[in-house]
Structures are given as structure tokens and as C-alpha cells.
């Protein structure tokens, strides 16, 4: 199974298709701030940016700095020399941008959707709003701001907690999705009812769309509850099929990421209302190990009853998900089982683990090491 890393986030050479971003201090070459593009200016010569939406109106995505950017060098300084030397290092290097991390293509795709939404609805605040969340001290904020400007990202909201838990702040931001390198904090967020996942960077990357946000979901214990998975784990596949047939017309309960799919669907409908269904910059996928004929109908009936649309549904009947995800090329794929997360990463997909449900008691350890930040 593929080796994945979060902290440091590593990309192995040779098989990687490089992201189209400026050189930076943690990448293959060093960069300077003079290389970045400037924002457009108004008739008075003042730099102009779009206003961020109010949190209660937006689809809020909270992203840890450790998954948005690569911070492996800094992490080594912290681990080997302590917090004071770490802060000193950050200040000394604050004019050197961080390289992109696993969440970077996802965030760029969110911003591409916002651009389209602003063209269609100039006054609307129903947009993606990105909040950068970091355990760092405020001194590190200068380097983070410099990095964001260097990569031409539109992130105005920061949450720098100085080592404290960010979960309370996530609730105040009305967070729809939290992406982090810290599995413990992800579990804490899920326990508070916040959709959350731990991100992983594969050793190789599949090139993804720059104009269409593509998000793929597992079904059980991600969009749906783990009710059916509990039957399978306890009684086997035959009992699972029997249970699904008997409960075909009984809706599945919601899972931790149902709300995020709802938020995506709400924005999709804004494009549909303008006659852009076939040119919508958001596309969603269900990629499940369920079989279509024997257990898929219950999943589809549940989504329909919820009023949710999935653009594409793949029922794999237990086949590996990695090859299908390689063809889909999502910016992010959510699954509750590390086996599938690793299989996706092996094929170059950026996958995120949702540590929810009965499968967490049955996780198998990969034969290869998987480094997860603590």
C-alpha cells in the first residue's frame, strides 16, 4: 500500500505532475515576493479585492495551514529545537512562501467557483468562504499572509490559536467543512457535529481541473450513517444484503458529510437557475463499495428523499476504488476506511479520512508506513 505523509507533507519525485504555482521555499526552488502577480487596481490606483461574505450566508471551509501548505522544514525545526527556535526560524524566513499542500488544488477550485458565482450573482453572498486555521502563534501570521498573497489566494479570515483547540472557533464561523492534518482534532470536530476529515498527500498527483470543482464521497459512514456497515461487520455480506432488501424503503440516517453535500447542492442550483446545468463548475460523485442491484437502491432513494442530487454514482460491488477515482480526478475524496484512502492515494488521488463509525474499530494497518501528524 502506498506510503502517505501529512506532516511533513511529502511529494515523491518522478511521478508527480507539478501544480502550476510560483516557486517557493519548500518546493524545488526558492521564490521571492517580487515574482507574484498583483491584484487589479481601480481608477484611483487602489488595490481592489472582492469582499468576503458574511459567515452565516457562506459555505465556510476551514483549512489547516498544515494541509494548505507544506511545512516539513518548519516542523523539523519545531521537533528538534523547540517552540522558541521555531518561532525565530519562521520570522527569519517570513519573506519565503510555503509550497502548496494537499488542500491547495481544492481551495483553488473553490475560488474558481466563486469567480463564476460573482459573475452571475454580483450581490450574492452565497459563496465559498475559506478560513485558514492554524495552531501557530500570531508571529507566524506574517509569513502565512505573504504566502497567500504570493499564490494569489483570496483568504481574508484567519484563526491563529497559539496551540489551543480551534473547535470552538469553527462553530462560531458556521463551518461547513474542516480539513486538517490532526486526526484528533478532526474527531473532536465530528463529535461537535462539524463535517471534518484528515487530509493525506499521495506520493504522486493526478492533474485536476482548474475550472470545475470535483468532489467524491463514499456512502456509508460518510454521506449516510454506519447502520448498514454495522450489519456487515457483525453478520457478514449475506446478512447485509438481506438487511438492505428488507429496508429498501426505509431511509438511511444522515452521515457526517451530508451537510457538506447539501451545501454543494445549494450552490449548484444557482448555476442551474441560470441555465448552466451542463456547464456547472461543481460536480459531485458517489463512489461506494455497495452493489447496485442488491443494495444501491436504498442509497439512491435516501438521496432523492433528502432532495440531494449526485451527478455521478459508481456502485463498485467491492471492486477497488482507486482506478475509478483516477478517472474521476476529484480535488478531494472522502472515505471512512483507511484501506480505501490508501488505495485512492496509490492512484494519485488526494483523499481524506473521515474517522467516523464502526469501521474505525476494524481499521487495518498498511504494510507500509503511513505518517499521520499528531
mmCIF file of C-alpha atoms in Angstrom:
data_model
loop_
_atom_site.group_PDB
_atom_site.id
_atom_site.type_symbol
_atom_site.label_atom_id
_atom_site.label_comp_id
_atom_site.label_asym_id
_atom_site.label_seq_id
_atom_site.Cartn_x
_atom_site.Cartn_y
_atom_site.Cartn_z
ATOM 1 C CA UNK A 1 0.000 0.000 0.000
ATOM 2 C CA UNK A 2 1.186 3.483 -0.742
ATOM 3 C CA UNK A 3 3.101 5.496 1.780
ATOM 4 C CA UNK A 4 1.416 8.777 2.583
ATOM 5 C CA UNK A 5 2.543 11.668 4.676
ATOM 6 C CA UNK A 6 0.895 14.671 6.241
ATOM 7 C CA UNK A 7 3.479 16.315 8.435
ATOM 8 C CA UNK A 8 5.722 16.816 6.686
ATOM 9 C CA UNK A 9 3.579 16.619 3.562
ATOM 10 C CA UNK A 10 5.827 14.969 1.024
ATOM 11 C CA UNK A 11 5.550 14.539 -2.717
ATOM 12 C CA UNK A 12 7.866 11.965 -4.214
ATOM 13 C CA UNK A 13 9.751 12.970 -7.323
ATOM 14 C CA UNK A 14 9.464 11.292 -10.685
ATOM 15 C CA UNK A 15 5.734 10.607 -10.879
ATOM 16 C CA UNK A 16 4.421 13.991 -9.815
ATOM 17 C CA UNK A 17 2.647 16.367 -12.163
ATOM 18 C CA UNK A 18 3.582 19.714 -10.695
ATOM 19 C CA UNK A 19 0.955 22.193 -9.631
ATOM 20 C CA UNK A 20 1.012 25.407 -11.608
ATOM 21 C CA UNK A 21 2.242 27.718 -8.867
ATOM 22 C CA UNK A 22 5.177 30.014 -8.363
ATOM 23 C CA UNK A 23 8.429 28.589 -6.920
ATOM 24 C CA UNK A 24 8.688 28.734 -3.164
ATOM 25 C CA UNK A 25 10.924 27.954 -0.252
ATOM 26 C CA UNK A 26 9.591 24.461 0.480
ATOM 27 C CA UNK A 27 9.371 23.406 -3.164
ATOM 28 C CA UNK A 28 12.033 22.626 -5.707
ATOM 29 C CA UNK A 29 13.306 26.185 -5.903
ATOM 30 C CA UNK A 30 13.254 29.344 -3.865
ATOM 31 C CA UNK A 31 10.969 32.237 -4.664
ATOM 32 C CA UNK A 32 10.766 35.913 -3.907
ATOM 33 C CA UNK A 33 7.770 38.152 -3.403
ATOM 34 C CA UNK A 34 8.659 40.190 -6.480
ATOM 35 C CA UNK A 35 7.579 37.213 -8.618
ATOM 36 C CA UNK A 36 3.921 37.275 -7.539
ATOM 37 C CA UNK A 37 1.176 38.854 -9.610
ATOM 38 C CA UNK A 38 -0.595 41.907 -8.238
ATOM 39 C CA UNK A 39 -4.334 42.266 -7.857
ATOM 40 C CA UNK A 40 -6.143 44.574 -10.273
ATOM 41 C CA UNK A 41 -6.413 48.254 -9.397
ATOM 42 C CA UNK A 42 -9.384 50.605 -9.587
ATOM 43 C CA UNK A 43 -9.480 54.022 -11.314
ATOM 44 C CA UNK A 44 -7.878 55.649 -8.270
ATOM 45 C CA UNK A 45 -4.975 53.215 -8.364
ATOM 46 C CA UNK A 46 -6.096 51.407 -5.200
ATOM 47 C CA UNK A 47 -5.806 47.638 -4.993
ATOM 48 C CA UNK A 48 -9.249 46.050 -5.111
ATOM 49 C CA UNK A 49 -10.430 42.674 -3.868
ATOM 50 C CA UNK A 50 -13.924 41.223 -3.562
ATOM 51 C CA UNK A 51 -15.469 41.490 -0.104
ATOM 52 C CA UNK A 52 -15.658 38.235 1.877
ATOM 53 C CA UNK A 53 -19.231 37.084 2.555
ATOM 54 C CA UNK A 54 -20.835 37.051 5.988
ATOM 55 C CA UNK A 55 -20.231 33.644 7.612
ATOM 56 C CA UNK A 56 -23.953 32.968 8.062
ATOM 57 C CA UNK A 57 -24.520 33.337 4.304
ATOM 58 C CA UNK A 58 -21.452 31.486 3.037
ATOM 59 C CA UNK A 59 -20.337 27.881 2.660
ATOM 60 C CA UNK A 60 -17.427 28.052 5.087
ATOM 61 C CA UNK A 61 -14.401 25.815 4.526
ATOM 62 C CA UNK A 62 -11.880 25.830 7.373
ATOM 63 C CA UNK A 63 -8.454 24.620 6.257
ATOM 64 C CA UNK A 64 -5.439 23.930 8.441
ATOM 65 C CA UNK A 65 -2.233 25.645 7.359
ATOM 66 C CA UNK A 66 -0.543 22.243 7.507
ATOM 67 C CA UNK A 67 -2.726 20.864 4.704
ATOM 68 C CA UNK A 68 -2.987 24.044 2.648
ATOM 69 C CA UNK A 69 0.813 24.415 2.598
ATOM 70 C CA UNK A 70 3.864 22.179 3.023
ATOM 71 C CA UNK A 71 5.666 22.882 6.273
ATOM 72 C CA UNK A 72 8.026 19.943 6.619
ATOM 73 C CA UNK A 73 11.161 22.041 7.190
ATOM 74 C CA UNK A 74 9.488 24.096 9.890
ATOM 75 C CA UNK A 75 8.091 21.006 11.577
ATOM 76 C CA UNK A 76 11.574 19.540 11.858
ATOM 77 C CA UNK A 77 12.798 22.749 13.493
ATOM 78 C CA UNK A 78 9.935 22.575 15.987
ATOM 79 C CA UNK A 79 10.509 18.897 16.801
ATOM 80 C CA UNK A 80 14.291 19.138 17.087
ATOM 81 C CA UNK A 81 14.816 22.614 18.605
ATOM 82 C CA UNK A 82 11.589 23.587 20.350
ATOM 83 C CA UNK A 83 8.999 26.316 20.059
ATOM 84 C CA UNK A 84 11.226 29.365 20.607
ATOM 85 C CA UNK A 85 13.670 28.379 17.872
ATOM 86 C CA UNK A 86 10.713 27.505 15.672
ATOM 87 C CA UNK A 87 9.219 30.989 16.054
ATOM 88 C CA UNK A 88 12.621 32.560 15.409
ATOM 89 C CA UNK A 89 13.008 30.480 12.247
ATOM 90 C CA UNK A 90 9.570 31.492 10.976
ATOM 91 C CA UNK A 91 10.290 35.179 11.495
ATOM 92 C CA UNK A 92 13.680 34.920 9.796
ATOM 93 C CA UNK A 93 12.040 33.234 6.770
ATOM 94 C CA UNK A 94 8.785 35.158 6.658
ATOM 95 C CA UNK A 95 9.531 36.510 3.168
ATOM 96 C CA UNK A 96 9.822 32.976 1.779
ATOM 97 C CA UNK A 97 6.479 31.431 0.749
ATOM 98 C CA UNK A 98 5.373 27.947 1.677
ATOM 99 C CA UNK A 99 4.818 25.463 -1.143
ATOM 100 C CA UNK A 100 1.304 24.110 -1.857
ATOM 101 C CA UNK A 101 -0.021 21.254 0.273
ATOM 102 C CA UNK A 102 -2.734 18.653 -0.404
ATOM 103 C CA UNK A 103 -5.642 21.074 0.122
ATOM 104 C CA UNK A 104 -4.223 23.676 -2.261
ATOM 105 C CA UNK A 105 -5.880 22.425 -5.515
ATOM 106 C CA UNK A 106 -9.194 22.087 -3.661
ATOM 107 C CA UNK A 107 -9.007 25.686 -2.410
ATOM 108 C CA UNK A 108 -8.082 26.966 -5.875
ATOM 109 C CA UNK A 109 -11.131 25.144 -7.270
ATOM 110 C CA UNK A 110 -13.351 26.747 -4.616
ATOM 111 C CA UNK A 111 -12.092 30.144 -5.712
ATOM 112 C CA UNK A 112 -12.793 29.308 -9.373
ATOM 113 C CA UNK A 113 -16.405 28.532 -8.433
ATOM 114 C CA UNK A 114 -16.635 31.845 -6.554
ATOM 115 C CA UNK A 115 -15.477 33.703 -9.649
ATOM 116 C CA UNK A 116 -18.291 32.158 -11.665
ATOM 117 C CA UNK A 117 -20.841 32.867 -8.939
ATOM 118 C CA UNK A 118 -19.826 36.519 -8.723
ATOM 119 C CA UNK A 119 -20.268 36.862 -12.486
ATOM 120 C CA UNK A 120 -23.832 35.504 -12.276
ATOM 121 C CA UNK A 121 -24.832 36.987 -8.918
ATOM 122 C CA UNK A 122 -22.714 40.113 -8.245
ATOM 123 C CA UNK A 123 -24.518 40.997 -4.998
ATOM 124 C CA UNK A 124 -24.910 37.492 -3.577
ATOM 125 C CA UNK A 125 -23.007 36.307 -0.505
ATOM 126 C CA UNK A 126 -23.786 32.638 -1.177
ATOM 127 C CA UNK A 127 -20.150 31.818 -1.888
ATOM 128 C CA UNK A 128 -17.382 29.639 -0.549
ATOM 129 C CA UNK A 129 -15.604 31.383 2.322
ATOM 130 C CA UNK A 130 -12.203 29.963 3.232
ATOM 131 C CA UNK A 131 -10.865 30.281 6.774
ATOM 132 C CA UNK A 132 -7.215 29.464 7.443
ATOM 133 C CA UNK A 133 -6.896 27.677 10.780
ATOM 134 C CA UNK A 134 -3.529 27.246 12.457
ATOM 135 C CA UNK A 135 -2.200 26.352 15.896
ATOM 136 C CA UNK A 136 0.630 28.775 15.230
ATOM 137 C CA UNK A 137 1.493 31.874 17.234
ATOM 138 C CA UNK A 138 0.390 35.150 15.683
ATOM 139 C CA UNK A 139 4.039 35.927 14.795
ATOM 140 C CA UNK A 140 3.801 33.278 12.070
ATOM 141 C CA UNK A 141 0.810 35.062 10.575
ATOM 142 C CA UNK A 142 3.027 37.396 8.554
ATOM 143 C CA UNK A 143 4.591 34.501 6.680
ATOM 144 C CA UNK A 144 1.184 32.930 6.080
ATOM 145 C CA UNK A 145 -0.216 36.192 4.719
ATOM 146 C CA UNK A 146 2.816 36.613 2.497
ATOM 147 C CA UNK A 147 2.350 33.069 1.206
ATOM 148 C CA UNK A 148 -1.341 33.592 0.483
ATOM 149 C CA UNK A 149 -0.579 36.769 -1.469
ATOM 150 C CA UNK A 150 2.265 35.029 -3.291
ATOM 151 C CA UNK A 151 -0.062 32.281 -4.528
ATOM 152 C CA UNK A 152 -2.865 34.773 -5.304
ATOM 153 C CA UNK A 153 -5.296 33.124 -2.910
ATOM 154 C CA UNK A 154 -8.286 35.040 -1.580
ATOM 155 C CA UNK A 155 -8.264 34.144 2.124
ATOM 156 C CA UNK A 156 -9.156 37.002 4.438
ATOM 157 C CA UNK A 157 -10.208 35.095 7.552
ATOM 158 C CA UNK A 158 -7.532 33.657 9.845
ATOM 159 C CA UNK A 159 -7.767 31.745 13.106
ATOM 160 C CA UNK A 160 -4.361 31.529 14.847
ATOM 161 C CA UNK A 161 -4.875 29.773 18.179
ATOM 162 C CA UNK A 162 -1.348 29.644 19.618
ATOM 163 C CA UNK A 163 -1.651 25.928 20.363
ATOM 164 C CA UNK A 164 -5.251 25.967 21.633
ATOM 165 C CA UNK A 165 -8.021 23.875 20.095
ATOM 166 C CA UNK A 166 -9.787 25.631 17.201
ATOM 167 C CA UNK A 167 -13.071 23.701 17.510
ATOM 168 C CA UNK A 168 -14.979 26.423 19.357
ATOM 169 C CA UNK A 169 -13.974 28.933 16.712
ATOM 170 C CA UNK A 170 -15.117 26.584 13.951
ATOM 171 C CA UNK A 171 -18.637 26.642 15.387
ATOM 172 C CA UNK A 172 -18.562 30.430 15.550
ATOM 173 C CA UNK A 173 -17.569 30.558 11.864
ATOM 174 C CA UNK A 174 -20.587 28.370 10.942
ATOM 175 C CA UNK A 175 -18.083 25.923 9.435
ATOM 176 C CA UNK A 176 -19.438 23.554 6.771
ATOM 177 C CA UNK A 177 -16.193 21.565 6.392
ATOM 178 C CA UNK A 178 -12.940 21.370 8.361
ATOM 179 C CA UNK A 179 -9.803 19.878 6.788
ATOM 180 C CA UNK A 180 -6.806 19.195 8.998
ATOM 181 C CA UNK A 181 -3.638 17.164 9.413
ATOM 182 C CA UNK A 182 -4.566 16.437 13.037
ATOM 183 C CA UNK A 183 -6.752 13.332 13.292
ATOM 184 C CA UNK A 184 -7.567 14.027 16.953
ATOM 185 C CA UNK A 185 -8.906 17.495 16.142
ATOM 186 C CA UNK A 186 -10.890 16.060 13.236
ATOM 187 C CA UNK A 187 -12.546 13.569 15.598
ATOM 188 C CA UNK A 188 -13.227 16.406 18.037
ATOM 189 C CA UNK A 189 -14.889 18.418 15.268
ATOM 190 C CA UNK A 190 -17.021 15.443 14.191
ATOM 191 C CA UNK A 191 -18.144 14.953 17.797
ATOM 192 C CA UNK A 192 -19.361 18.564 17.735
ATOM 193 C CA UNK A 193 -21.376 17.957 14.579
ATOM 194 C CA UNK A 194 -18.908 19.659 12.210
ATOM 195 C CA UNK A 195 -18.113 17.868 8.945
ATOM 196 C CA UNK A 196 -14.393 17.154 9.055
ATOM 197 C CA UNK A 197 -11.686 14.962 7.564
ATOM 198 C CA UNK A 198 -7.964 14.271 7.846
ATOM 199 C CA UNK A 199 -6.111 15.032 4.627
ATOM 200 C CA UNK A 200 -3.372 12.982 3.014
ATOM 201 C CA UNK A 201 -0.936 13.752 0.215
ATOM 202 C CA UNK A 202 -0.216 10.877 -2.171
ATOM 203 C CA UNK A 203 3.283 10.190 -3.467
ATOM 204 C CA UNK A 204 2.090 11.060 -6.952
ATOM 205 C CA UNK A 205 -0.596 13.508 -8.044
ATOM 206 C CA UNK A 206 -3.208 13.236 -10.747
ATOM 207 C CA UNK A 207 -3.730 16.509 -12.580
ATOM 208 C CA UNK A 208 -7.109 18.032 -11.695
ATOM 209 C CA UNK A 209 -9.413 20.554 -13.335
ATOM 210 C CA UNK A 210 -8.720 24.253 -12.823
ATOM 211 C CA UNK A 211 -12.277 25.272 -13.752
ATOM 212 C CA UNK A 212 -14.577 22.624 -12.203
ATOM 213 C CA UNK A 213 -14.660 21.616 -8.539
ATOM 214 C CA UNK A 214 -14.952 17.823 -8.366
ATOM 215 C CA UNK A 215 -15.794 16.230 -5.006
ATOM 216 C CA UNK A 216 -16.200 12.477 -4.450
ATOM 217 C CA UNK A 217 -17.873 10.834 -1.448
ATOM 218 C CA UNK A 218 -18.082 7.336 -0.065
ATOM 219 C CA UNK A 219 -21.592 6.398 1.044
ATOM 220 C CA UNK A 220 -21.820 4.537 4.354
ATOM 221 C CA UNK A 221 -20.396 6.411 7.367
ATOM 222 C CA UNK A 222 -19.708 9.456 5.152
ATOM 223 C CA UNK A 223 -22.928 10.660 3.500
ATOM 224 C CA UNK A 224 -25.034 8.077 5.340
ATOM 225 C CA UNK A 225 -24.854 6.672 8.850
ATOM 226 C CA UNK A 226 -22.896 3.493 9.585
ATOM 227 C CA UNK A 227 -26.097 1.480 10.252
ATOM 228 C CA UNK A 228 -25.671 -0.851 7.273
ATOM 229 C CA UNK A 229 -21.925 -1.145 7.758
ATOM 230 C CA UNK A 230 -22.539 -2.342 11.312
ATOM 231 C CA UNK A 231 -24.692 -5.172 9.925
ATOM 232 C CA UNK A 232 -21.945 -6.145 7.506
ATOM 233 C CA UNK A 233 -19.194 -6.068 10.155
ATOM 234 C CA UNK A 234 -21.240 -8.079 12.646
ATOM 235 C CA UNK A 235 -23.004 -10.604 10.407
ATOM 236 C CA UNK A 236 -21.302 -10.690 7.013
ATOM 237 C CA UNK A 237 -22.224 -9.877 3.435
ATOM 238 C CA UNK A 238 -25.302 -12.128 3.073
ATOM 239 C CA UNK A 239 -26.970 -10.618 6.140
ATOM 240 C CA UNK A 240 -26.073 -7.143 4.838
ATOM 241 C CA UNK A 241 -27.817 -7.816 1.511
ATOM 242 C CA UNK A 242 -30.819 -9.254 3.337
ATOM 243 C CA UNK A 243 -30.999 -6.216 5.625
ATOM 244 C CA UNK A 244 -30.852 -3.813 2.683
ATOM 245 C CA UNK A 245 -33.604 -5.655 0.777
ATOM 246 C CA UNK A 246 -35.865 -5.678 3.834
ATOM 247 C CA UNK A 247 -35.235 -1.948 4.434
ATOM 248 C CA UNK A 248 -35.215 -0.785 0.826
ATOM 249 C CA UNK A 249 -37.924 1.806 1.516
ATOM 250 C CA UNK A 250 -36.523 2.873 4.882
ATOM 251 C CA UNK A 251 -34.297 5.920 4.600
ATOM 252 C CA UNK A 252 -30.729 5.719 5.845
ATOM 253 C CA UNK A 253 -29.867 8.157 8.603
ATOM 254 C CA UNK A 254 -27.517 11.012 7.757
ATOM 255 C CA UNK A 255 -23.738 10.731 7.990
ATOM 256 C CA UNK A 256 -21.181 13.391 8.945
ATOM 257 C CA UNK A 257 -20.749 14.869 5.445
ATOM 258 C CA UNK A 258 -24.384 15.014 4.376
ATOM 259 C CA UNK A 259 -24.491 18.719 5.271
ATOM 260 C CA UNK A 260 -21.490 19.494 3.073
ATOM 261 C CA UNK A 261 -23.122 17.751 0.102
ATOM 262 C CA UNK A 262 -26.254 19.817 0.796
ATOM 263 C CA UNK A 263 -24.171 22.995 0.726
ATOM 264 C CA UNK A 264 -22.613 21.997 -2.600
ATOM 265 C CA UNK A 265 -26.057 21.230 -3.997
ATOM 266 C CA UNK A 266 -27.355 24.633 -2.929
ATOM 267 C CA UNK A 267 -24.612 26.351 -4.925
ATOM 268 C CA UNK A 268 -25.117 24.024 -7.886
ATOM 269 C CA UNK A 269 -28.766 25.086 -8.088
ATOM 270 C CA UNK A 270 -27.689 28.713 -8.500
ATOM 271 C CA UNK A 271 -25.988 27.686 -11.748
ATOM 272 C CA UNK A 272 -28.959 25.560 -12.817
ATOM 273 C CA UNK A 273 -31.226 28.590 -12.340
ATOM 274 C CA UNK A 274 -29.147 30.424 -14.947
ATOM 275 C CA UNK A 275 -29.393 27.567 -17.448
ATOM 276 C CA UNK A 276 -25.882 26.272 -16.703
ATOM 277 C CA UNK A 277 -26.587 22.729 -15.539
ATOM 278 C CA UNK A 278 -24.400 21.280 -18.297
ATOM 279 C CA UNK A 279 -21.670 23.821 -17.617
ATOM 280 C CA UNK A 280 -21.823 23.790 -13.830
ATOM 281 C CA UNK A 281 -18.394 24.315 -12.185
ATOM 282 C CA UNK A 282 -19.312 21.929 -9.333
ATOM 283 C CA UNK A 283 -19.614 18.181 -9.903
ATOM 284 C CA UNK A 284 -20.256 15.553 -7.234
ATOM 285 C CA UNK A 285 -19.672 11.796 -7.194
ATOM 286 C CA UNK A 286 -20.790 8.868 -5.064
ATOM 287 C CA UNK A 287 -18.141 6.132 -5.081
ATOM 288 C CA UNK A 288 -19.332 3.223 -2.967
ATOM 289 C CA UNK A 289 -18.460 -0.432 -2.457
ATOM 290 C CA UNK A 290 -22.196 -1.209 -2.448
ATOM 291 C CA UNK A 291 -23.659 -3.305 -5.253
ATOM 292 C CA UNK A 292 -26.182 -1.512 -7.448
ATOM 293 C CA UNK A 293 -28.909 -4.165 -7.672
ATOM 294 C CA UNK A 294 -28.650 -5.642 -4.186
ATOM 295 C CA UNK A 295 -28.030 -2.579 -2.017
ATOM 296 C CA UNK A 296 -27.700 0.516 -4.199
ATOM 297 C CA UNK A 297 -31.387 1.319 -4.476
ATOM 298 C CA UNK A 298 -31.677 2.229 -0.784
ATOM 299 C CA UNK A 299 -28.827 4.714 -1.082
ATOM 300 C CA UNK A 300 -30.372 6.353 -4.150
ATOM 301 C CA UNK A 301 -33.832 6.517 -2.586
ATOM 302 C CA UNK A 302 -32.332 8.155 0.503
ATOM 303 C CA UNK A 303 -30.571 10.836 -1.527
ATOM 304 C CA UNK A 304 -33.734 11.522 -3.513
ATOM 305 C CA UNK A 305 -35.831 11.799 -0.347
ATOM 306 C CA UNK A 306 -33.287 14.265 1.055
ATOM 307 C CA UNK A 307 -33.650 16.359 -2.094
ATOM 308 C CA UNK A 308 -29.971 15.859 -2.944
ATOM 309 C CA UNK A 309 -28.575 15.222 -6.391
ATOM 310 C CA UNK A 310 -25.363 13.331 -7.090
ATOM 311 C CA UNK A 311 -24.039 13.963 -10.580
ATOM 312 C CA UNK A 312 -22.455 10.530 -10.914
ATOM 313 C CA UNK A 313 -22.904 7.362 -8.854
ATOM 314 C CA UNK A 314 -20.491 4.443 -9.049
ATOM 315 C CA UNK A 315 -21.516 1.192 -7.339
ATOM 316 C CA UNK A 316 -18.371 -0.936 -7.368
ATOM 317 C CA UNK A 317 -19.625 -4.127 -5.666
ATOM 318 C CA UNK A 318 -16.415 -4.401 -3.668
ATOM 319 C CA UNK A 319 -14.004 -3.600 -6.506
ATOM 320 C CA UNK A 320 -11.053 -1.274 -5.751
ATOM 321 C CA UNK A 321 -11.946 2.414 -5.767
ATOM 322 C CA UNK A 322 -8.539 3.729 -6.806
ATOM 323 C CA UNK A 323 -8.846 3.108 -10.577
ATOM 324 C CA UNK A 324 -12.283 4.759 -10.711
ATOM 325 C CA UNK A 325 -11.060 7.759 -8.746
ATOM 326 C CA UNK A 326 -8.097 8.081 -11.087
ATOM 327 C CA UNK A 327 -10.601 8.557 -13.926
ATOM 328 C CA UNK A 328 -12.825 10.934 -11.949
ATOM 329 C CA UNK A 329 -9.870 13.104 -10.877
ATOM 330 C CA UNK A 330 -11.550 14.698 -7.861
ATOM 331 C CA UNK A 331 -9.967 17.540 -5.934
ATOM 332 C CA UNK A 332 -10.819 15.573 -2.815
ATOM 333 C CA UNK A 333 -12.300 12.161 -1.988
ATOM 334 C CA UNK A 334 -13.853 11.356 1.406
ATOM 335 C CA UNK A 335 -13.903 7.828 2.872
ATOM 336 C CA UNK A 336 -14.260 6.376 6.370
ATOM 337 C CA UNK A 337 -11.842 3.488 5.790
ATOM 338 C CA UNK A 338 -8.089 3.960 5.573
ATOM 339 C CA UNK A 339 -7.865 0.986 3.211
ATOM 340 C CA UNK A 340 -9.785 2.940 0.587
ATOM 341 C CA UNK A 341 -7.982 6.205 1.380
ATOM 342 C CA UNK A 342 -4.645 4.493 0.787
ATOM 343 C CA UNK A 343 -5.928 2.826 -2.380
ATOM 344 C CA UNK A 344 -7.034 6.205 -3.712
ATOM 345 C CA UNK A 345 -3.696 7.795 -2.848
ATOM 346 C CA UNK A 346 -1.848 4.968 -4.583
ATOM 347 C CA UNK A 347 -3.521 6.046 -7.831
ATOM 348 C CA UNK A 348 -2.717 9.731 -7.300
ATOM 349 C CA UNK A 349 -5.984 10.951 -5.754
ATOM 350 C CA UNK A 350 -5.932 13.385 -2.837
ATOM 351 C CA UNK A 351 -8.032 11.551 -0.273
ATOM 352 C CA UNK A 352 -9.350 12.497 3.146
ATOM 353 C CA UNK A 353 -10.201 10.174 6.016
ATOM 354 C CA UNK A 354 -13.487 10.635 7.901
ATOM 355 C CA UNK A 355 -12.856 8.876 11.253
ATOM 356 C CA UNK A 356 -16.479 8.026 11.942
ATOM 357 C CA UNK A 357 -18.473 4.869 12.563
ATOM 358 C CA UNK A 358 -17.893 1.186 13.196
ATOM 359 C CA UNK A 359 -15.085 0.891 10.625
ATOM 360 C CA UNK A 360 -12.754 2.747 12.983
ATOM 361 C CA UNK A 361 -12.702 -0.352 15.180
ATOM 362 C CA UNK A 362 -11.716 -2.531 12.244
ATOM 363 C CA UNK A 363 -9.009 -0.450 10.581
ATOM 364 C CA UNK A 364 -6.133 -2.463 9.150
ATOM 365 C CA UNK A 365 -2.598 -1.151 9.351
ATOM 366 C CA UNK A 366 -0.869 -0.826 5.994
ATOM 367 C CA UNK A 367 2.224 -2.898 5.415
ATOM 368 C CA UNK A 368 3.939 0.346 4.523
ATOM 369 C CA UNK A 369 4.222 3.181 6.984
ATOM 370 C CA UNK A 370 1.617 5.919 6.925
ATOM 371 C CA UNK A 371 2.787 9.030 8.696
ATOM 372 C CA UNK A 372 -0.065 10.991 10.250
ATOM 373 C CA UNK A 373 0.518 14.245 12.094
ATOM 374 C CA UNK A 374 -0.394 14.303 15.741
#
